[in-house]
mmCIF file with all atom_site columns, C-alpha atoms in Angstrom:
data_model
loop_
_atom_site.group_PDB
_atom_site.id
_atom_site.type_symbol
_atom_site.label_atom_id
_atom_site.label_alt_id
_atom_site.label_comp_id
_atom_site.label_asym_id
_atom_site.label_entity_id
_atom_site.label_seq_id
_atom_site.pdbx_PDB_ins_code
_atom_site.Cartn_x
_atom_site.Cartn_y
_atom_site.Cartn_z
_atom_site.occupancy
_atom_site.B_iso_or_equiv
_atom_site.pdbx_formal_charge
_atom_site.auth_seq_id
_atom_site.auth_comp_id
_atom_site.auth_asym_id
_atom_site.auth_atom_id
_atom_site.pdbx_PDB_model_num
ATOM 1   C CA . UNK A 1 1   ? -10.835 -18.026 -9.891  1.00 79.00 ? 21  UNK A CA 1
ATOM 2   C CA . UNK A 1 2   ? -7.778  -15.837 -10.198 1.00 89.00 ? 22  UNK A CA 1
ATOM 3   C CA . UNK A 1 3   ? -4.401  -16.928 -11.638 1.00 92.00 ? 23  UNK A CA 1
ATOM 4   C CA . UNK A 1 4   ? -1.198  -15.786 -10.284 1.00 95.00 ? 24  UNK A CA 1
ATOM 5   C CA . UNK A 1 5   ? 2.544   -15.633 -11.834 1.00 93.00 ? 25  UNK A CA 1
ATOM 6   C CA . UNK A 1 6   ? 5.422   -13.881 -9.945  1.00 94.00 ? 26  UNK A CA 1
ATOM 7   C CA . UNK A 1 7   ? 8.633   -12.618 -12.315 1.00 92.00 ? 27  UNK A CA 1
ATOM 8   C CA . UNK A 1 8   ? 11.786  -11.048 -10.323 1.00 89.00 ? 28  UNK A CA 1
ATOM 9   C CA . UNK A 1 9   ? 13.952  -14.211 -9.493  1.00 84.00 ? 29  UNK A CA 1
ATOM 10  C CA . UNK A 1 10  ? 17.326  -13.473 -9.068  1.00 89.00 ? 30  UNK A CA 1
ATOM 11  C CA . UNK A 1 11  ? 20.775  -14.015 -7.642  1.00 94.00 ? 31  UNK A CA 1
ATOM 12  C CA . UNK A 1 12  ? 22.262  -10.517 -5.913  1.00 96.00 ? 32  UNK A CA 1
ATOM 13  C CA . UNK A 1 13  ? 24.774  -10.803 -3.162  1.00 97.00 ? 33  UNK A CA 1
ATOM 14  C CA . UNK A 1 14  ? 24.210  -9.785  0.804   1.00 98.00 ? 34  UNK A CA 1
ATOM 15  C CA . UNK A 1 15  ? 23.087  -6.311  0.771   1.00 98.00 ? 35  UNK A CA 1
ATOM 16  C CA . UNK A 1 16  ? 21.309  -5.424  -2.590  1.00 97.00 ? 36  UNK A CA 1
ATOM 17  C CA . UNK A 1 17  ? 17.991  -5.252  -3.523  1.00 97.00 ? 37  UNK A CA 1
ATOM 18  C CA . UNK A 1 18  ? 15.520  -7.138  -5.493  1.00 97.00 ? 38  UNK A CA 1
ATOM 19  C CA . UNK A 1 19  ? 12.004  -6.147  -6.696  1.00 97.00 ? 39  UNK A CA 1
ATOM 20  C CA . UNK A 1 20  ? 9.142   -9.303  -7.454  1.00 97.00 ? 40  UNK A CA 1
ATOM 21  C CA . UNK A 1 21  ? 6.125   -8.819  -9.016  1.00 97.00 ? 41  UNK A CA 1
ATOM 22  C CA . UNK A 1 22  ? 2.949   -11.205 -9.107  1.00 97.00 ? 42  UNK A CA 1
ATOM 23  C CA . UNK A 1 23  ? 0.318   -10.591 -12.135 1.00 96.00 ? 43  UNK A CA 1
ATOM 24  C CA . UNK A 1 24  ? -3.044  -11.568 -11.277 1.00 95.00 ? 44  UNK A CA 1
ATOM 25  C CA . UNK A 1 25  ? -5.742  -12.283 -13.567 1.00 93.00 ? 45  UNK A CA 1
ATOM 26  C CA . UNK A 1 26  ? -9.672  -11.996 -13.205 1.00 81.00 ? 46  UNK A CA 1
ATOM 27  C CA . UNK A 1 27  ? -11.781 -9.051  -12.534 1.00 80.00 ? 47  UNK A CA 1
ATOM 28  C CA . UNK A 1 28  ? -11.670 -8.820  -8.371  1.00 88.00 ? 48  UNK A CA 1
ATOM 29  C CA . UNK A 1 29  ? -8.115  -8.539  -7.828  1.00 93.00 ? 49  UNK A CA 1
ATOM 30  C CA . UNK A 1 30  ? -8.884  -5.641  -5.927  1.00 93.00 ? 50  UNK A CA 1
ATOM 31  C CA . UNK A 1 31  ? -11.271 -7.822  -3.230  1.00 94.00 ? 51  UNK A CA 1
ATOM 32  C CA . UNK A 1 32  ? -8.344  -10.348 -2.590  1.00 95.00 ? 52  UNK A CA 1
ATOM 33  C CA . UNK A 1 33  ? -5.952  -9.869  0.489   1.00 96.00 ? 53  UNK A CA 1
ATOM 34  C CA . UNK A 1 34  ? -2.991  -10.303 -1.238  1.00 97.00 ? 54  UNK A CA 1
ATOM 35  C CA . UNK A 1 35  ? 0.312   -12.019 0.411   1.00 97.00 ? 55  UNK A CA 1
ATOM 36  C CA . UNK A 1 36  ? 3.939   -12.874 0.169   1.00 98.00 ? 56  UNK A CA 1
ATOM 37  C CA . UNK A 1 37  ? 5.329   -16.414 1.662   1.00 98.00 ? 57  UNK A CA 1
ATOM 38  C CA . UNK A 1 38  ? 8.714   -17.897 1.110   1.00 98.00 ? 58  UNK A CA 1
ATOM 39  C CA . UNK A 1 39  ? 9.743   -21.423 1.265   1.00 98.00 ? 59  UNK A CA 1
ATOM 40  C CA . UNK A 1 40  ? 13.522  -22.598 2.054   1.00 97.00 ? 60  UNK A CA 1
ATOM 41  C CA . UNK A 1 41  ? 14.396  -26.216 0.791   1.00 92.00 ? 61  UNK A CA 1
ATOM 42  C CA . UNK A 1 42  ? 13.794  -28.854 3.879   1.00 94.00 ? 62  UNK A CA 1
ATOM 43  C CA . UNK A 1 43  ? 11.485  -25.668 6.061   1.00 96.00 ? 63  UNK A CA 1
ATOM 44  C CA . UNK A 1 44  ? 8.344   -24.722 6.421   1.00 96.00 ? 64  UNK A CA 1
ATOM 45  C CA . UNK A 1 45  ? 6.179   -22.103 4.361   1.00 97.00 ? 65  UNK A CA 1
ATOM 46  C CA . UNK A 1 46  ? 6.922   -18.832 6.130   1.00 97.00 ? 66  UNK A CA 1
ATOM 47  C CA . UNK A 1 47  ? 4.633   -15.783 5.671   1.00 97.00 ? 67  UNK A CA 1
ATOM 48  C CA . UNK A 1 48  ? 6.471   -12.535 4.544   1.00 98.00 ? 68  UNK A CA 1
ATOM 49  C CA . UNK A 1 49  ? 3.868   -10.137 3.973   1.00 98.00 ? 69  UNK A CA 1
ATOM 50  C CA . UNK A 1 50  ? 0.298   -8.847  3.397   1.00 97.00 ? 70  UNK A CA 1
ATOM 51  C CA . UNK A 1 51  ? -1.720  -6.303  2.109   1.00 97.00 ? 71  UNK A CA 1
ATOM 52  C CA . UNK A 1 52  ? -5.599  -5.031  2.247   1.00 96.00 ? 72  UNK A CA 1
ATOM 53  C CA . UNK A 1 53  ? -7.832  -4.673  -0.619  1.00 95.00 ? 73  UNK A CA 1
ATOM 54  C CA . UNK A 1 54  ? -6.569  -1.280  -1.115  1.00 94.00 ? 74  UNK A CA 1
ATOM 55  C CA . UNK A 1 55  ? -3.451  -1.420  -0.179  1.00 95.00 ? 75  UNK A CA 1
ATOM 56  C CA . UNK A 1 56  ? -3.715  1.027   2.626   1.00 94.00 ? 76  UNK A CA 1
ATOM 57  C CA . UNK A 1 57  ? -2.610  -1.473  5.645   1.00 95.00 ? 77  UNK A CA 1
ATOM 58  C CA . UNK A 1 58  ? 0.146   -3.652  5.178   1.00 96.00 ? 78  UNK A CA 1
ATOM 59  C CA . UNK A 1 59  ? 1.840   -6.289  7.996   1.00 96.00 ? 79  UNK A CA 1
ATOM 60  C CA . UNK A 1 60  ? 5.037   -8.298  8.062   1.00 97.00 ? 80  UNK A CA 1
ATOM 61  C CA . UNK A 1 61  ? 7.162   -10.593 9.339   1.00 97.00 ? 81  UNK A CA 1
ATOM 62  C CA . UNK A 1 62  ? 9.610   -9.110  12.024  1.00 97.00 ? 82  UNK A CA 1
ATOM 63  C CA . UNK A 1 63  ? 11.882  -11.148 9.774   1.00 97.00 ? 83  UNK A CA 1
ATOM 64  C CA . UNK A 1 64  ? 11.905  -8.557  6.845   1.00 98.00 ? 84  UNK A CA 1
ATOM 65  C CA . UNK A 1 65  ? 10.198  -5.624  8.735   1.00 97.00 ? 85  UNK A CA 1
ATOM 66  C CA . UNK A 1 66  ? 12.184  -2.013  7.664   1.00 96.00 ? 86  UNK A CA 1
ATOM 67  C CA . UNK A 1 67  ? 13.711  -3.862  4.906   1.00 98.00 ? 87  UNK A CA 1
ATOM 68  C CA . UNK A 1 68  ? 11.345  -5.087  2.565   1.00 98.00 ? 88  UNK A CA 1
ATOM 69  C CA . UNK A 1 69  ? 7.670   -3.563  1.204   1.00 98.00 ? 89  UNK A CA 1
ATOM 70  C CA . UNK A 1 70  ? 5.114   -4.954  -0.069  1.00 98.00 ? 90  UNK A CA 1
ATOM 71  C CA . UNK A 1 71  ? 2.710   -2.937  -2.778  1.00 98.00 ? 91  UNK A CA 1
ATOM 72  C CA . UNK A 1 72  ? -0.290  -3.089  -5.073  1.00 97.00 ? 92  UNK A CA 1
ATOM 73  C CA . UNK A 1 73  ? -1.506  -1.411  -8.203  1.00 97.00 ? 93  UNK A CA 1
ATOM 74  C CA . UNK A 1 74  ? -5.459  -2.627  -8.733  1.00 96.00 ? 94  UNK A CA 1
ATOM 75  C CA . UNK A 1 75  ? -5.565  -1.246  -11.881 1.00 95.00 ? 95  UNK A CA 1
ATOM 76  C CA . UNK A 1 76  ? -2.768  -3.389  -12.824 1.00 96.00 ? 96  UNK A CA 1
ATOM 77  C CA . UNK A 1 77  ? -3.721  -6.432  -11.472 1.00 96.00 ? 97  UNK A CA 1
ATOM 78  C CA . UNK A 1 78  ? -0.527  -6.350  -9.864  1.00 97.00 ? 98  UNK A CA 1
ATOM 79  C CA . UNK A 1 79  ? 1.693   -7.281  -6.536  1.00 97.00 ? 99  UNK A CA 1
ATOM 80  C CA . UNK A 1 80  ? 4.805   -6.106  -5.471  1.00 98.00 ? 100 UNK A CA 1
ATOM 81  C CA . UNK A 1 81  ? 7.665   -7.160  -3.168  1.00 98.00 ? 101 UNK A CA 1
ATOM 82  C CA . UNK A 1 82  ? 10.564  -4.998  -3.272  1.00 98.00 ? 102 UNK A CA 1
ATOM 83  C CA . UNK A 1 83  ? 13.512  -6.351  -0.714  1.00 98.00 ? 103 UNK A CA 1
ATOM 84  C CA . UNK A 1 84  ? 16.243  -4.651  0.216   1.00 98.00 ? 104 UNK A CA 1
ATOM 85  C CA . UNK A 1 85  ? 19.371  -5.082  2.413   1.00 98.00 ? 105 UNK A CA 1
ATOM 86  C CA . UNK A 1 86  ? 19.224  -8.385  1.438   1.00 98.00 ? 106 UNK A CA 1
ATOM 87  C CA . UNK A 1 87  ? 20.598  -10.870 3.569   1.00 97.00 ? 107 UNK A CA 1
ATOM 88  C CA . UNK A 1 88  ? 22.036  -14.739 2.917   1.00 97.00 ? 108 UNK A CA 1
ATOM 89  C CA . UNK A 1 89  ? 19.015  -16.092 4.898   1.00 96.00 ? 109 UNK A CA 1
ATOM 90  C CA . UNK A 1 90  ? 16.477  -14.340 2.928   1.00 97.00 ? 110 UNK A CA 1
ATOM 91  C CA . UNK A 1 91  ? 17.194  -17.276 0.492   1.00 97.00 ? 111 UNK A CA 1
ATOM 92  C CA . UNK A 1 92  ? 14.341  -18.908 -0.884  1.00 97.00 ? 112 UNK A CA 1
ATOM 93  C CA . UNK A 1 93  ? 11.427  -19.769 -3.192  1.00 97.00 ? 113 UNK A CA 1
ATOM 94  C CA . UNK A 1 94  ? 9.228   -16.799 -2.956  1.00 97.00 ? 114 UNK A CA 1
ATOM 95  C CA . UNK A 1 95  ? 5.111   -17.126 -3.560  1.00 97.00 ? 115 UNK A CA 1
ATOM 96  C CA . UNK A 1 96  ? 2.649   -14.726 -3.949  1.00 97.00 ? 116 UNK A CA 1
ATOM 97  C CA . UNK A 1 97  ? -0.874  -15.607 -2.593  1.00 97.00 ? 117 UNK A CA 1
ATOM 98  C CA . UNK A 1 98  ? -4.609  -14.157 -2.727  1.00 96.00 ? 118 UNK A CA 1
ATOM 99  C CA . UNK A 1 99  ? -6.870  -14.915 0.206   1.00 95.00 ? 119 UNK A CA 1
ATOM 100 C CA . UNK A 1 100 ? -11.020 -14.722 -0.566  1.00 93.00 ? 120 UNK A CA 1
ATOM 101 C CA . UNK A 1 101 ? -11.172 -13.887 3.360   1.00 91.00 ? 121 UNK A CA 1
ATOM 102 C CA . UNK A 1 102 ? -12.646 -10.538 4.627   1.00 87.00 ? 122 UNK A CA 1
ATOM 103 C CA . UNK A 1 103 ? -10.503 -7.569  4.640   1.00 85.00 ? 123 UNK A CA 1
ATOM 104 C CA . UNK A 1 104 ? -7.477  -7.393  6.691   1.00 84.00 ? 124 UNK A CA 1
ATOM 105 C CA . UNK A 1 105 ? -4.017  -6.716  6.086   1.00 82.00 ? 125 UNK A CA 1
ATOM 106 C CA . UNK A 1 106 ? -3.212  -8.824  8.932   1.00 87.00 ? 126 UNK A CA 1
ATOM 107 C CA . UNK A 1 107 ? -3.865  -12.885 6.633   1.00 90.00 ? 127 UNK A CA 1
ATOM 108 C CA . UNK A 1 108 ? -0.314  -14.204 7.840   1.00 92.00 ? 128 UNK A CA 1
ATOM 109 C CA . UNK A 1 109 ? -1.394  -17.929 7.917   1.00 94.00 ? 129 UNK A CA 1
ATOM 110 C CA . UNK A 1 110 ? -1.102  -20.061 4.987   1.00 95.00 ? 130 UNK A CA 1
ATOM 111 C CA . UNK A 1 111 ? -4.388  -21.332 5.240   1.00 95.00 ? 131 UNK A CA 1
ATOM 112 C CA . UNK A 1 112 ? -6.211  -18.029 4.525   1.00 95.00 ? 132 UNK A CA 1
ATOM 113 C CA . UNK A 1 113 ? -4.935  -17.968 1.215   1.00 96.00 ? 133 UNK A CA 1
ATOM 114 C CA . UNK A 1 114 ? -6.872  -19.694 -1.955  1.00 95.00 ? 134 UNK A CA 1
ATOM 115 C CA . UNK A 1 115 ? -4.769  -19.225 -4.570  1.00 96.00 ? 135 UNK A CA 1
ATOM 116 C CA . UNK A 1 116 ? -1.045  -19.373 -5.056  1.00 97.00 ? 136 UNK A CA 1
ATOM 117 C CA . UNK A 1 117 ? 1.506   -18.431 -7.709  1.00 97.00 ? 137 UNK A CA 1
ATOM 118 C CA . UNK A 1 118 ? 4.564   -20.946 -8.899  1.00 96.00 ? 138 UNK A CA 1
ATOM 119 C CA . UNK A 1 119 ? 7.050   -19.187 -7.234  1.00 96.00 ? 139 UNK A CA 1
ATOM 120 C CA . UNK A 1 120 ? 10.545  -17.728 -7.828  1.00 96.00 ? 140 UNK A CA 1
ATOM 121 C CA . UNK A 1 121 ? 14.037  -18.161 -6.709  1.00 96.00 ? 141 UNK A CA 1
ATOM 122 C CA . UNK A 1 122 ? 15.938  -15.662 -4.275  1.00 97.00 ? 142 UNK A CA 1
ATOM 123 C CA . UNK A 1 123 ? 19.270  -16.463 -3.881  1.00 97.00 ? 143 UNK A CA 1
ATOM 124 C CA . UNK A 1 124 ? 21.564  -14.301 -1.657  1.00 97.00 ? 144 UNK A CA 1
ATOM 125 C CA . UNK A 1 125 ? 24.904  -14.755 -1.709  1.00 96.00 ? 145 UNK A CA 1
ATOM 126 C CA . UNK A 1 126 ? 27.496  -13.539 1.398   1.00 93.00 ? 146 UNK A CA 1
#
């Protein structure tokens, strides 16, 4: 079982960038897909972003496509989100997630994923 704790909140205003991280304990971080969802108050869980074991396919939302990028370090144990260009509608509770599933950097569903971090606040201001 693998524990998961994003750091990065923040308030910036329309335009600048933010960078999240996720920490992941356990031993097989680097056999979890690995994702990024974000939840706005009264909407659905949206998926952001994923990444394969090795971090050598990633897939996104056309939401956040040439603006944000997500990134791993398995000897860190670590996730990473930066955003930039940062609009008012990016706004929301941000999640990391890490899917058991096979391979693919293409887990966009909330049900793949297994285990999920606590979240963090994005707030962009216009």
């Amino acid at each position: 079982q693998v524990q998961l704790v994003e750091s990065g909140e923040g308030l910036v205003q329309a335009g600048g960038s933010l960078r999240l991280s996720c920490a992941a304990s356990g031993r097989s971080f680097s056999n979890y897909v690995m994702g990024w969802f974000r939840q706005a108050p009264g909407k659905e869980r949206e998926f952001v972003a994923s990444i394969s074991w090795d971090g050598d396919s990633t897939y996104y939302a056309d939401s956040v496509k040439d603006r944000f990028t997500i990134s791993r370090d398995n000897a860190k144990n670590s996730l990473y989100l930066q955003m930039n260009s940062l609009k008012p509608e990016d706004t929301a509770v941000y999640y990391c997630a890490a899917s058991r599933r096979a391979n693919s950097s293409r887990r966009k569903s909330v049900y793949d994923y297994d285990y999920w971090g606590q979240g963090t606040q994005v707030t962009v201001s216009s």
